[in-house]
Amino acid sequence: MNDYVSSLILGIVEGITEFLPISSTGHLIIVNQFVGFTEQFANMFDVVIQLGAILSVVVYFRHRLIPFGNYKSAKNQEIFELWKKTLVGVLPALGIGFLVADYIEELLFNTTVVAIALIIGGLILLYIESKKPAFNIKSMKQLTYRTALLIGFIQCLAMIPGTSRSASTIIGAMLLGASRVVAAEFSFFLAIPTMVAASGYTLLKNGLTLNSHEFLVVAFGFFISFIVAWLVIAGFMSYVSKKDFKLFGYYRVVFGIIVLMYFGFIPA
């Protein structure tokens, strides 16, 4: 397969799946089974296009994430408060990830684990939505530091490929009383330091040496991921303001079963 076609496919997959509760890592592991990148380059490529998706969050929510004008203005103080909550939320992932990331990558990065995690996460989403939970946190201002930290611990479940960082943070936030919109927004914000830290660690571990062709392939995937993720964020925020997450739960279960069947773990 042409490298630029592979880059296009992976960029689209990353852009679509990074912020939806369906597991971008799981989808990339599966798609990489059919794309001809070598293992080291594939690992580095996946990390860089994730940074493209993360950049889309900063651009989309720039007015809520980037302070402008008077440092002491009420708007800027609200932005600083949001960043402090986000940084508190990322602490568990930094600590636990530092201790177990290499072991998880070695033992769990395979299609079987991805499929099972997709199914289990989908069933949990469907169960939570069937209970019609009460939401008492309806804005980011109402989200406390304690709640942010607890969501951060729940986010660590996403180290298991197929679980989905977005799904774990959204489910955690909803279980702790956050509305769907607040849960989705905090999941986006928490992705920024979490994924930057994880990506930086992976890049340092795998090296940054690229020839001119590889650089262009990576840059193309980065751009595609950024554009697609920006469009997905806009559509997702509109969706969750009106509807629940059942659709994503059903998708996870069906896709997980298809993966198990395709790779021969259950009979067709």
Short mmCIF file of N, CA and C in Angstrom, two decimals, residues 58-238:
data_model
loop_
_atom_site.label_atom_id
_atom_site.label_comp_id
_atom_site.label_asym_id
_atom_site.label_seq_id
_atom_site.Cartn_x
_atom_site.Cartn_y
_atom_site.Cartn_z
N VAL A 58 -7.23 22.32 21.10
CA VAL A 58 -6.76 23.66 21.47
C VAL A 58 -7.36 24.71 20.54
N VAL A 59 -7.39 24.40 19.24
CA VAL A 59 -7.93 25.36 18.28
C VAL A 59 -9.44 25.52 18.46
N TYR A 60 -10.14 24.42 18.61
CA TYR A 60 -11.60 24.48 18.72
C TYR A 60 -12.05 25.21 19.99
N PHE A 61 -11.35 24.92 21.12
CA PHE A 61 -11.74 25.51 22.40
C PHE A 61 -10.81 26.67 22.79
N ARG A 62 -10.17 27.31 21.81
CA ARG A 62 -9.15 28.32 22.08
C ARG A 62 -9.65 29.45 22.98
N HIS A 63 -10.90 29.83 22.84
CA HIS A 63 -11.43 30.94 23.65
C HIS A 63 -11.64 30.53 25.11
N ARG A 64 -11.66 29.23 25.38
CA ARG A 64 -11.82 28.75 26.74
C ARG A 64 -10.52 28.24 27.34
N LEU A 65 -9.50 28.09 26.49
CA LEU A 65 -8.24 27.52 26.95
C LEU A 65 -7.06 28.49 26.92
N ILE A 66 -7.13 29.52 26.11
CA ILE A 66 -5.99 30.43 25.94
C ILE A 66 -6.37 31.81 26.49
N PRO A 67 -5.66 32.29 27.51
CA PRO A 67 -5.98 33.61 28.10
C PRO A 67 -5.57 34.75 27.17
N PHE A 68 -6.41 35.76 27.10
CA PHE A 68 -6.12 36.95 26.32
C PHE A 68 -6.35 38.19 27.18
N GLY A 69 -5.63 39.25 26.87
CA GLY A 69 -5.88 40.52 27.53
C GLY A 69 -5.42 40.56 28.97
N ASN A 70 -6.20 41.23 29.80
CA ASN A 70 -5.86 41.47 31.20
C ASN A 70 -5.74 40.15 31.96
N TYR A 71 -4.58 39.94 32.57
CA TYR A 71 -4.29 38.71 33.30
C TYR A 71 -5.32 38.46 34.40
N LYS A 72 -5.80 39.53 35.04
CA LYS A 72 -6.68 39.40 36.21
C LYS A 72 -8.16 39.46 35.85
N SER A 73 -8.48 39.48 34.58
CA SER A 73 -9.88 39.56 34.18
C SER A 73 -10.62 38.29 34.62
N ALA A 74 -11.94 38.41 34.80
CA ALA A 74 -12.74 37.26 35.24
C ALA A 74 -12.64 36.11 34.24
N LYS A 75 -12.61 36.44 32.96
CA LYS A 75 -12.51 35.41 31.92
C LYS A 75 -11.21 34.63 32.03
N ASN A 76 -10.10 35.35 32.22
CA ASN A 76 -8.81 34.68 32.32
C ASN A 76 -8.69 33.87 33.61
N GLN A 77 -9.26 34.39 34.69
CA GLN A 77 -9.23 33.62 35.94
C GLN A 77 -10.00 32.32 35.80
N GLU A 78 -11.08 32.35 35.02
CA GLU A 78 -11.84 31.13 34.75
C GLU A 78 -11.01 30.15 33.93
N ILE A 79 -10.23 30.66 32.97
CA ILE A 79 -9.37 29.81 32.16
C ILE A 79 -8.28 29.17 33.02
N PHE A 80 -7.65 29.96 33.89
CA PHE A 80 -6.61 29.43 34.77
C PHE A 80 -7.18 28.36 35.70
N GLU A 81 -8.39 28.58 36.18
CA GLU A 81 -9.04 27.62 37.07
C GLU A 81 -9.29 26.30 36.32
N LEU A 82 -9.71 26.40 35.07
CA LEU A 82 -9.94 25.21 34.26
C LEU A 82 -8.64 24.43 34.04
N TRP A 83 -7.55 25.15 33.77
CA TRP A 83 -6.26 24.49 33.57
C TRP A 83 -5.79 23.80 34.85
N LYS A 84 -6.02 24.44 35.99
CA LYS A 84 -5.60 23.82 37.26
C LYS A 84 -6.37 22.52 37.51
N LYS A 85 -7.66 22.52 37.22
CA LYS A 85 -8.45 21.30 37.38
C LYS A 85 -7.98 20.22 36.41
N THR A 86 -7.64 20.64 35.20
CA THR A 86 -7.16 19.69 34.20
C THR A 86 -5.83 19.07 34.62
N LEU A 87 -4.94 19.88 35.16
CA LEU A 87 -3.64 19.37 35.59
C LEU A 87 -3.78 18.44 36.79
N VAL A 88 -4.72 18.75 37.68
CA VAL A 88 -4.99 17.84 38.80
C VAL A 88 -5.49 16.51 38.26
N GLY A 89 -6.36 16.56 37.25
CA GLY A 89 -6.92 15.35 36.67
C GLY A 89 -5.90 14.47 35.97
N VAL A 90 -4.80 15.07 35.48
CA VAL A 90 -3.81 14.29 34.74
C VAL A 90 -2.78 13.62 35.64
N LEU A 91 -2.70 14.03 36.90
CA LEU A 91 -1.68 13.50 37.80
C LEU A 91 -1.71 11.97 37.93
N PRO A 92 -2.89 11.34 38.11
CA PRO A 92 -2.88 9.87 38.22
C PRO A 92 -2.30 9.18 36.99
N ALA A 93 -2.63 9.67 35.80
CA ALA A 93 -2.13 9.05 34.57
C ALA A 93 -0.62 9.18 34.47
N LEU A 94 -0.08 10.33 34.90
CA LEU A 94 1.37 10.52 34.84
C LEU A 94 2.08 9.54 35.77
N GLY A 95 1.56 9.39 36.99
CA GLY A 95 2.20 8.51 37.96
C GLY A 95 2.05 7.03 37.60
N ILE A 96 0.82 6.62 37.35
CA ILE A 96 0.57 5.21 37.05
C ILE A 96 1.15 4.83 35.69
N GLY A 97 1.02 5.74 34.73
CA GLY A 97 1.57 5.47 33.40
C GLY A 97 3.07 5.28 33.43
N PHE A 98 3.77 6.07 34.22
CA PHE A 98 5.22 5.96 34.34
C PHE A 98 5.62 4.58 34.86
N LEU A 99 4.80 4.03 35.74
CA LEU A 99 5.13 2.75 36.37
C LEU A 99 4.79 1.54 35.50
N VAL A 100 3.69 1.61 34.76
CA VAL A 100 3.20 0.38 34.10
C VAL A 100 3.06 0.47 32.59
N ALA A 101 3.33 1.63 31.98
CA ALA A 101 3.08 1.80 30.54
C ALA A 101 3.80 0.75 29.69
N ASP A 102 5.08 0.51 29.98
CA ASP A 102 5.85 -0.44 29.17
C ASP A 102 5.31 -1.86 29.29
N TYR A 103 4.89 -2.25 30.49
CA TYR A 103 4.35 -3.59 30.69
C TYR A 103 3.03 -3.76 29.95
N ILE A 104 2.19 -2.71 30.01
CA ILE A 104 0.90 -2.78 29.33
C ILE A 104 1.10 -2.89 27.82
N GLU A 105 2.02 -2.10 27.27
CA GLU A 105 2.28 -2.13 25.83
C GLU A 105 2.78 -3.51 25.40
N GLU A 106 3.60 -4.12 26.24
CA GLU A 106 4.17 -5.43 25.90
C GLU A 106 3.14 -6.55 25.99
N LEU A 107 2.25 -6.47 26.99
CA LEU A 107 1.36 -7.59 27.27
C LEU A 107 -0.03 -7.46 26.66
N LEU A 108 -0.51 -6.23 26.48
CA LEU A 108 -1.93 -6.04 26.16
C LEU A 108 -2.21 -5.46 24.78
N PHE A 109 -1.18 -5.02 24.06
CA PHE A 109 -1.43 -4.39 22.76
C PHE A 109 -1.64 -5.46 21.69
N ASN A 110 -2.85 -6.04 21.69
CA ASN A 110 -3.20 -7.03 20.68
C ASN A 110 -4.70 -6.97 20.43
N THR A 111 -5.13 -7.58 19.33
CA THR A 111 -6.52 -7.45 18.90
C THR A 111 -7.50 -8.12 19.86
N THR A 112 -7.08 -9.18 20.55
CA THR A 112 -7.98 -9.85 21.49
C THR A 112 -8.35 -8.93 22.64
N VAL A 113 -7.36 -8.31 23.24
CA VAL A 113 -7.61 -7.38 24.35
C VAL A 113 -8.45 -6.21 23.88
N VAL A 114 -8.14 -5.68 22.70
CA VAL A 114 -8.90 -4.55 22.15
C VAL A 114 -10.37 -4.92 22.01
N ALA A 115 -10.65 -6.08 21.41
CA ALA A 115 -12.03 -6.49 21.19
C ALA A 115 -12.79 -6.67 22.50
N ILE A 116 -12.17 -7.33 23.46
CA ILE A 116 -12.84 -7.55 24.75
C ILE A 116 -13.10 -6.23 25.46
N ALA A 117 -12.11 -5.33 25.44
CA ALA A 117 -12.29 -4.03 26.08
C ALA A 117 -13.38 -3.21 25.39
N LEU A 118 -13.45 -3.29 24.07
CA LEU A 118 -14.51 -2.59 23.34
C LEU A 118 -15.89 -3.07 23.79
N ILE A 119 -16.05 -4.38 23.90
CA ILE A 119 -17.34 -4.95 24.28
C ILE A 119 -17.71 -4.57 25.71
N ILE A 120 -16.76 -4.74 26.63
CA ILE A 120 -17.04 -4.43 28.04
C ILE A 120 -17.38 -2.95 28.21
N GLY A 121 -16.59 -2.08 27.57
CA GLY A 121 -16.86 -0.64 27.67
C GLY A 121 -18.20 -0.27 27.07
N GLY A 122 -18.56 -0.93 25.97
CA GLY A 122 -19.87 -0.66 25.37
C GLY A 122 -21.01 -1.06 26.27
N LEU A 123 -20.89 -2.22 26.91
CA LEU A 123 -21.93 -2.68 27.83
C LEU A 123 -22.07 -1.74 29.03
N ILE A 124 -20.95 -1.22 29.52
CA ILE A 124 -21.00 -0.28 30.64
C ILE A 124 -21.70 1.01 30.23
N LEU A 125 -21.38 1.51 29.03
CA LEU A 125 -22.06 2.71 28.53
C LEU A 125 -23.57 2.50 28.45
N LEU A 126 -23.96 1.36 27.90
CA LEU A 126 -25.39 1.07 27.76
C LEU A 126 -26.06 0.93 29.13
N TYR A 127 -25.37 0.33 30.08
CA TYR A 127 -25.93 0.17 31.43
C TYR A 127 -26.14 1.53 32.11
N ILE A 128 -25.12 2.38 32.01
CA ILE A 128 -25.23 3.71 32.64
C ILE A 128 -26.37 4.50 32.03
N GLU A 129 -26.48 4.48 30.71
CA GLU A 129 -27.53 5.25 30.06
C GLU A 129 -28.92 4.69 30.38
N SER A 130 -29.00 3.37 30.58
CA SER A 130 -30.30 2.77 30.90
C SER A 130 -30.79 3.19 32.28
N LYS A 131 -29.85 3.57 33.15
CA LYS A 131 -30.21 3.99 34.51
C LYS A 131 -30.64 5.45 34.57
N LYS A 132 -30.46 6.18 33.47
CA LYS A 132 -30.81 7.61 33.39
C LYS A 132 -30.26 8.36 34.63
N PRO A 133 -28.96 8.47 34.75
CA PRO A 133 -28.35 9.07 35.95
C PRO A 133 -28.72 10.54 36.12
N ALA A 134 -28.75 10.97 37.38
CA ALA A 134 -29.02 12.37 37.69
C ALA A 134 -27.71 13.16 37.60
N PHE A 135 -27.75 14.31 36.97
CA PHE A 135 -26.56 15.12 36.79
C PHE A 135 -26.65 16.38 37.66
N ASN A 136 -25.74 16.51 38.63
CA ASN A 136 -25.73 17.72 39.46
C ASN A 136 -24.55 18.63 39.15
N ILE A 137 -23.68 18.21 38.22
CA ILE A 137 -22.57 19.07 37.78
C ILE A 137 -22.88 19.48 36.34
N LYS A 138 -23.37 20.69 36.17
CA LYS A 138 -23.87 21.12 34.86
C LYS A 138 -23.00 22.18 34.20
N SER A 139 -21.87 22.50 34.81
CA SER A 139 -20.92 23.43 34.21
C SER A 139 -19.53 23.11 34.74
N MET A 140 -18.50 23.57 34.02
CA MET A 140 -17.13 23.32 34.46
C MET A 140 -16.84 24.00 35.79
N LYS A 141 -17.52 25.10 36.09
CA LYS A 141 -17.31 25.79 37.36
C LYS A 141 -17.72 24.91 38.54
N GLN A 142 -18.71 24.06 38.33
CA GLN A 142 -19.20 23.19 39.40
C GLN A 142 -18.35 21.95 39.59
N LEU A 143 -17.42 21.71 38.68
CA LEU A 143 -16.54 20.55 38.78
C LEU A 143 -15.44 20.85 39.81
N THR A 144 -15.40 20.10 40.90
CA THR A 144 -14.44 20.36 41.97
C THR A 144 -13.09 19.70 41.66
N TYR A 145 -12.07 20.11 42.40
CA TYR A 145 -10.75 19.49 42.24
C TYR A 145 -10.79 18.01 42.62
N ARG A 146 -11.54 17.68 43.63
CA ARG A 146 -11.67 16.28 44.06
C ARG A 146 -12.27 15.44 42.93
N THR A 147 -13.33 15.97 42.32
CA THR A 147 -13.96 15.24 41.21
C THR A 147 -13.01 15.10 40.04
N ALA A 148 -12.26 16.17 39.74
CA ALA A 148 -11.28 16.13 38.65
C ALA A 148 -10.23 15.05 38.91
N LEU A 149 -9.79 14.93 40.16
CA LEU A 149 -8.78 13.92 40.51
C LEU A 149 -9.35 12.51 40.37
N LEU A 150 -10.59 12.32 40.82
CA LEU A 150 -11.22 11.00 40.71
C LEU A 150 -11.41 10.60 39.25
N ILE A 151 -11.80 11.56 38.41
CA ILE A 151 -11.92 11.28 36.97
C ILE A 151 -10.56 10.89 36.41
N GLY A 152 -9.51 11.56 36.90
CA GLY A 152 -8.16 11.23 36.47
C GLY A 152 -7.77 9.80 36.78
N PHE A 153 -8.17 9.32 37.96
CA PHE A 153 -7.88 7.92 38.31
C PHE A 153 -8.65 6.96 37.40
N ILE A 154 -9.91 7.30 37.12
CA ILE A 154 -10.71 6.44 36.25
C ILE A 154 -10.14 6.44 34.83
N GLN A 155 -9.58 7.58 34.41
CA GLN A 155 -8.98 7.67 33.09
C GLN A 155 -7.86 6.64 32.90
N CYS A 156 -7.21 6.26 33.98
CA CYS A 156 -6.09 5.31 33.89
C CYS A 156 -6.52 3.95 33.35
N LEU A 157 -7.80 3.64 33.41
CA LEU A 157 -8.29 2.39 32.83
C LEU A 157 -8.04 2.37 31.33
N ALA A 158 -7.93 3.56 30.73
CA ALA A 158 -7.72 3.65 29.28
C ALA A 158 -6.34 3.19 28.86
N MET A 159 -5.45 2.91 29.82
CA MET A 159 -4.15 2.33 29.45
C MET A 159 -4.32 0.94 28.87
N ILE A 160 -5.45 0.31 29.13
CA ILE A 160 -5.78 -0.96 28.49
C ILE A 160 -6.32 -0.65 27.11
N PRO A 161 -5.65 -1.07 26.04
CA PRO A 161 -6.08 -0.72 24.69
C PRO A 161 -7.47 -1.25 24.39
N GLY A 162 -8.29 -0.39 23.78
CA GLY A 162 -9.67 -0.75 23.48
C GLY A 162 -10.63 -0.17 24.49
N THR A 163 -10.13 0.22 25.66
CA THR A 163 -11.00 0.81 26.68
C THR A 163 -11.49 2.18 26.25
N SER A 164 -10.59 3.01 25.73
CA SER A 164 -10.85 4.36 25.27
C SER A 164 -10.66 5.37 26.40
N ARG A 165 -9.69 6.28 26.19
CA ARG A 165 -9.47 7.35 27.15
C ARG A 165 -10.72 8.23 27.25
N SER A 166 -11.31 8.53 26.10
CA SER A 166 -12.51 9.35 26.09
C SER A 166 -13.65 8.66 26.83
N ALA A 167 -13.85 7.36 26.57
CA ALA A 167 -14.94 6.63 27.22
C ALA A 167 -14.73 6.57 28.73
N SER A 168 -13.51 6.28 29.17
CA SER A 168 -13.27 6.14 30.61
C SER A 168 -13.49 7.47 31.33
N THR A 169 -13.04 8.58 30.74
CA THR A 169 -13.23 9.87 31.41
C THR A 169 -14.69 10.30 31.37
N ILE A 170 -15.37 10.05 30.26
CA ILE A 170 -16.79 10.41 30.16
C ILE A 170 -17.62 9.57 31.13
N ILE A 171 -17.38 8.26 31.14
CA ILE A 171 -18.11 7.39 32.07
C ILE A 171 -17.82 7.78 33.52
N GLY A 172 -16.53 8.02 33.82
CA GLY A 172 -16.17 8.42 35.18
C GLY A 172 -16.84 9.71 35.59
N ALA A 173 -16.84 10.69 34.71
CA ALA A 173 -17.45 11.98 35.03
C ALA A 173 -18.95 11.84 35.24
N MET A 174 -19.61 11.05 34.39
CA MET A 174 -21.05 10.86 34.54
C MET A 174 -21.39 10.13 35.83
N LEU A 175 -20.59 9.12 36.18
CA LEU A 175 -20.83 8.40 37.44
C LEU A 175 -20.66 9.31 38.64
N LEU A 176 -19.83 10.34 38.49
CA LEU A 176 -19.59 11.29 39.58
C LEU A 176 -20.54 12.49 39.52
N GLY A 177 -21.51 12.44 38.61
CA GLY A 177 -22.57 13.46 38.59
C GLY A 177 -22.47 14.51 37.53
N ALA A 178 -21.50 14.41 36.61
CA ALA A 178 -21.37 15.43 35.56
C ALA A 178 -22.36 15.17 34.43
N SER A 179 -22.87 16.24 33.85
CA SER A 179 -23.76 16.10 32.70
C SER A 179 -22.95 15.57 31.51
N ARG A 180 -23.65 15.14 30.47
CA ARG A 180 -22.96 14.61 29.29
C ARG A 180 -22.06 15.67 28.66
N VAL A 181 -22.53 16.90 28.58
CA VAL A 181 -21.74 17.97 27.97
C VAL A 181 -20.49 18.26 28.79
N VAL A 182 -20.64 18.38 30.11
CA VAL A 182 -19.49 18.63 30.99
C VAL A 182 -18.52 17.46 30.92
N ALA A 183 -19.05 16.23 30.93
CA ALA A 183 -18.20 15.05 30.85
C ALA A 183 -17.39 15.05 29.55
N ALA A 184 -18.04 15.37 28.44
CA ALA A 184 -17.36 15.39 27.14
C ALA A 184 -16.31 16.50 27.10
N GLU A 185 -16.67 17.68 27.59
CA GLU A 185 -15.73 18.81 27.57
C GLU A 185 -14.50 18.51 28.42
N PHE A 186 -14.71 17.99 29.62
CA PHE A 186 -13.56 17.71 30.48
C PHE A 186 -12.70 16.60 29.89
N SER A 187 -13.33 15.66 29.20
CA SER A 187 -12.57 14.63 28.51
C SER A 187 -11.67 15.25 27.45
N PHE A 188 -12.18 16.22 26.71
CA PHE A 188 -11.36 16.92 25.71
C PHE A 188 -10.20 17.65 26.37
N PHE A 189 -10.50 18.41 27.43
CA PHE A 189 -9.47 19.21 28.09
C PHE A 189 -8.40 18.31 28.71
N LEU A 190 -8.85 17.22 29.33
CA LEU A 190 -7.91 16.31 29.99
C LEU A 190 -7.02 15.60 28.97
N ALA A 191 -7.50 15.51 27.74
CA ALA A 191 -6.71 14.85 26.69
C ALA A 191 -5.43 15.62 26.39
N ILE A 192 -5.45 16.94 26.56
CA ILE A 192 -4.30 17.75 26.14
C ILE A 192 -3.04 17.39 26.91
N PRO A 193 -2.99 17.55 28.25
CA PRO A 193 -1.76 17.18 28.95
C PRO A 193 -1.52 15.68 28.97
N THR A 194 -2.59 14.88 29.01
CA THR A 194 -2.42 13.42 29.04
C THR A 194 -1.73 12.93 27.79
N MET A 195 -2.23 13.32 26.62
CA MET A 195 -1.70 12.83 25.37
C MET A 195 -0.35 13.46 25.02
N VAL A 196 -0.15 14.72 25.41
CA VAL A 196 1.15 15.34 25.18
C VAL A 196 2.23 14.61 25.97
N ALA A 197 1.92 14.27 27.24
CA ALA A 197 2.89 13.54 28.06
C ALA A 197 3.15 12.14 27.50
N ALA A 198 2.07 11.43 27.15
CA ALA A 198 2.23 10.08 26.62
C ALA A 198 2.96 10.09 25.28
N SER A 199 2.64 11.08 24.44
CA SER A 199 3.28 11.17 23.13
C SER A 199 4.76 11.52 23.27
N GLY A 200 5.06 12.46 24.16
CA GLY A 200 6.45 12.84 24.39
C GLY A 200 7.28 11.66 24.87
N TYR A 201 6.72 10.88 25.78
CA TYR A 201 7.42 9.69 26.30
C TYR A 201 7.69 8.69 25.17
N THR A 202 6.68 8.43 24.35
CA THR A 202 6.82 7.45 23.27
C THR A 202 7.82 7.92 22.23
N LEU A 203 7.80 9.21 21.91
CA LEU A 203 8.74 9.74 20.91
C LEU A 203 10.17 9.65 21.41
N LEU A 204 10.37 9.96 22.67
CA LEU A 204 11.73 9.87 23.23
C LEU A 204 12.21 8.42 23.26
N LYS A 205 11.29 7.50 23.54
CA LYS A 205 11.66 6.08 23.64
C LYS A 205 11.97 5.49 22.27
N ASN A 206 11.21 5.90 21.25
CA ASN A 206 11.37 5.31 19.92
C ASN A 206 12.29 6.09 19.00
N GLY A 207 12.70 7.29 19.45
CA GLY A 207 13.61 8.09 18.62
C GLY A 207 12.86 8.99 17.66
N LEU A 208 13.55 10.02 17.18
CA LEU A 208 12.93 11.04 16.34
C LEU A 208 13.55 11.10 14.95
N THR A 209 14.36 10.11 14.59
CA THR A 209 15.08 10.16 13.32
C THR A 209 14.13 9.81 12.16
N LEU A 210 14.02 10.74 11.21
CA LEU A 210 13.18 10.52 10.04
C LEU A 210 13.93 10.96 8.80
N ASN A 211 13.76 10.21 7.70
CA ASN A 211 14.27 10.71 6.44
C ASN A 211 13.22 11.63 5.81
N SER A 212 13.51 12.24 4.69
CA SER A 212 12.61 13.24 4.11
C SER A 212 11.26 12.64 3.73
N HIS A 213 11.27 11.42 3.20
CA HIS A 213 10.01 10.77 2.83
C HIS A 213 9.16 10.49 4.06
N GLU A 214 9.77 9.94 5.11
CA GLU A 214 9.02 9.64 6.33
C GLU A 214 8.46 10.91 6.95
N PHE A 215 9.24 11.99 6.91
CA PHE A 215 8.77 13.26 7.47
C PHE A 215 7.51 13.73 6.75
N LEU A 216 7.50 13.65 5.42
CA LEU A 216 6.33 14.08 4.65
C LEU A 216 5.12 13.19 4.92
N VAL A 217 5.35 11.89 5.06
CA VAL A 217 4.26 10.96 5.37
C VAL A 217 3.65 11.29 6.73
N VAL A 218 4.51 11.53 7.72
CA VAL A 218 4.04 11.88 9.07
C VAL A 218 3.31 13.22 9.06
N ALA A 219 3.86 14.21 8.38
CA ALA A 219 3.24 15.53 8.32
C ALA A 219 1.86 15.45 7.68
N PHE A 220 1.74 14.64 6.64
CA PHE A 220 0.45 14.47 5.96
C PHE A 220 -0.57 13.85 6.91
N GLY A 221 -0.17 12.80 7.64
CA GLY A 221 -1.07 12.16 8.60
C GLY A 221 -1.47 13.11 9.72
N PHE A 222 -0.52 13.93 10.18
CA PHE A 222 -0.77 14.93 11.22
C PHE A 222 -1.85 15.90 10.75
N PHE A 223 -1.71 16.40 9.53
CA PHE A 223 -2.67 17.37 8.99
C PHE A 223 -4.06 16.75 8.84
N ILE A 224 -4.12 15.52 8.30
CA ILE A 224 -5.41 14.85 8.13
C ILE A 224 -6.08 14.63 9.49
N SER A 225 -5.31 14.17 10.46
CA SER A 225 -5.84 13.93 11.80
C SER A 225 -6.39 15.21 12.41
N PHE A 226 -5.65 16.31 12.25
CA PHE A 226 -6.08 17.60 12.80
C PHE A 226 -7.42 18.03 12.21
N ILE A 227 -7.55 17.99 10.89
CA ILE A 227 -8.77 18.45 10.22
C ILE A 227 -9.96 17.58 10.59
N VAL A 228 -9.77 16.26 10.52
CA VAL A 228 -10.87 15.35 10.81
C VAL A 228 -11.30 15.46 12.27
N ALA A 229 -10.34 15.54 13.18
CA ALA A 229 -10.67 15.64 14.61
C ALA A 229 -11.41 16.93 14.91
N TRP A 230 -11.03 18.02 14.27
CA TRP A 230 -11.72 19.31 14.49
C TRP A 230 -13.19 19.19 14.09
N LEU A 231 -13.45 18.56 12.96
CA LEU A 231 -14.83 18.37 12.50
C LEU A 231 -15.60 17.45 13.44
N VAL A 232 -14.93 16.40 13.92
CA VAL A 232 -15.58 15.45 14.82
C VAL A 232 -15.94 16.12 16.14
N ILE A 233 -15.04 16.93 16.69
CA ILE A 233 -15.32 17.62 17.95
C ILE A 233 -16.57 18.48 17.82
N ALA A 234 -16.64 19.25 16.73
CA ALA A 234 -17.79 20.12 16.52
C ALA A 234 -19.08 19.31 16.45
N GLY A 235 -19.06 18.21 15.70
CA GLY A 235 -20.25 17.38 15.58
C GLY A 235 -20.60 16.67 16.88
N PHE A 236 -19.57 16.21 17.60
CA PHE A 236 -19.80 15.47 18.85
C PHE A 236 -20.42 16.36 19.92
N MET A 237 -19.94 17.59 20.05
CA MET A 237 -20.50 18.49 21.06
C MET A 237 -21.95 18.82 20.76
N SER A 238 -22.28 18.96 19.48
CA SER A 238 -23.68 19.18 19.10
C SER A 238 -24.52 17.96 19.42
#
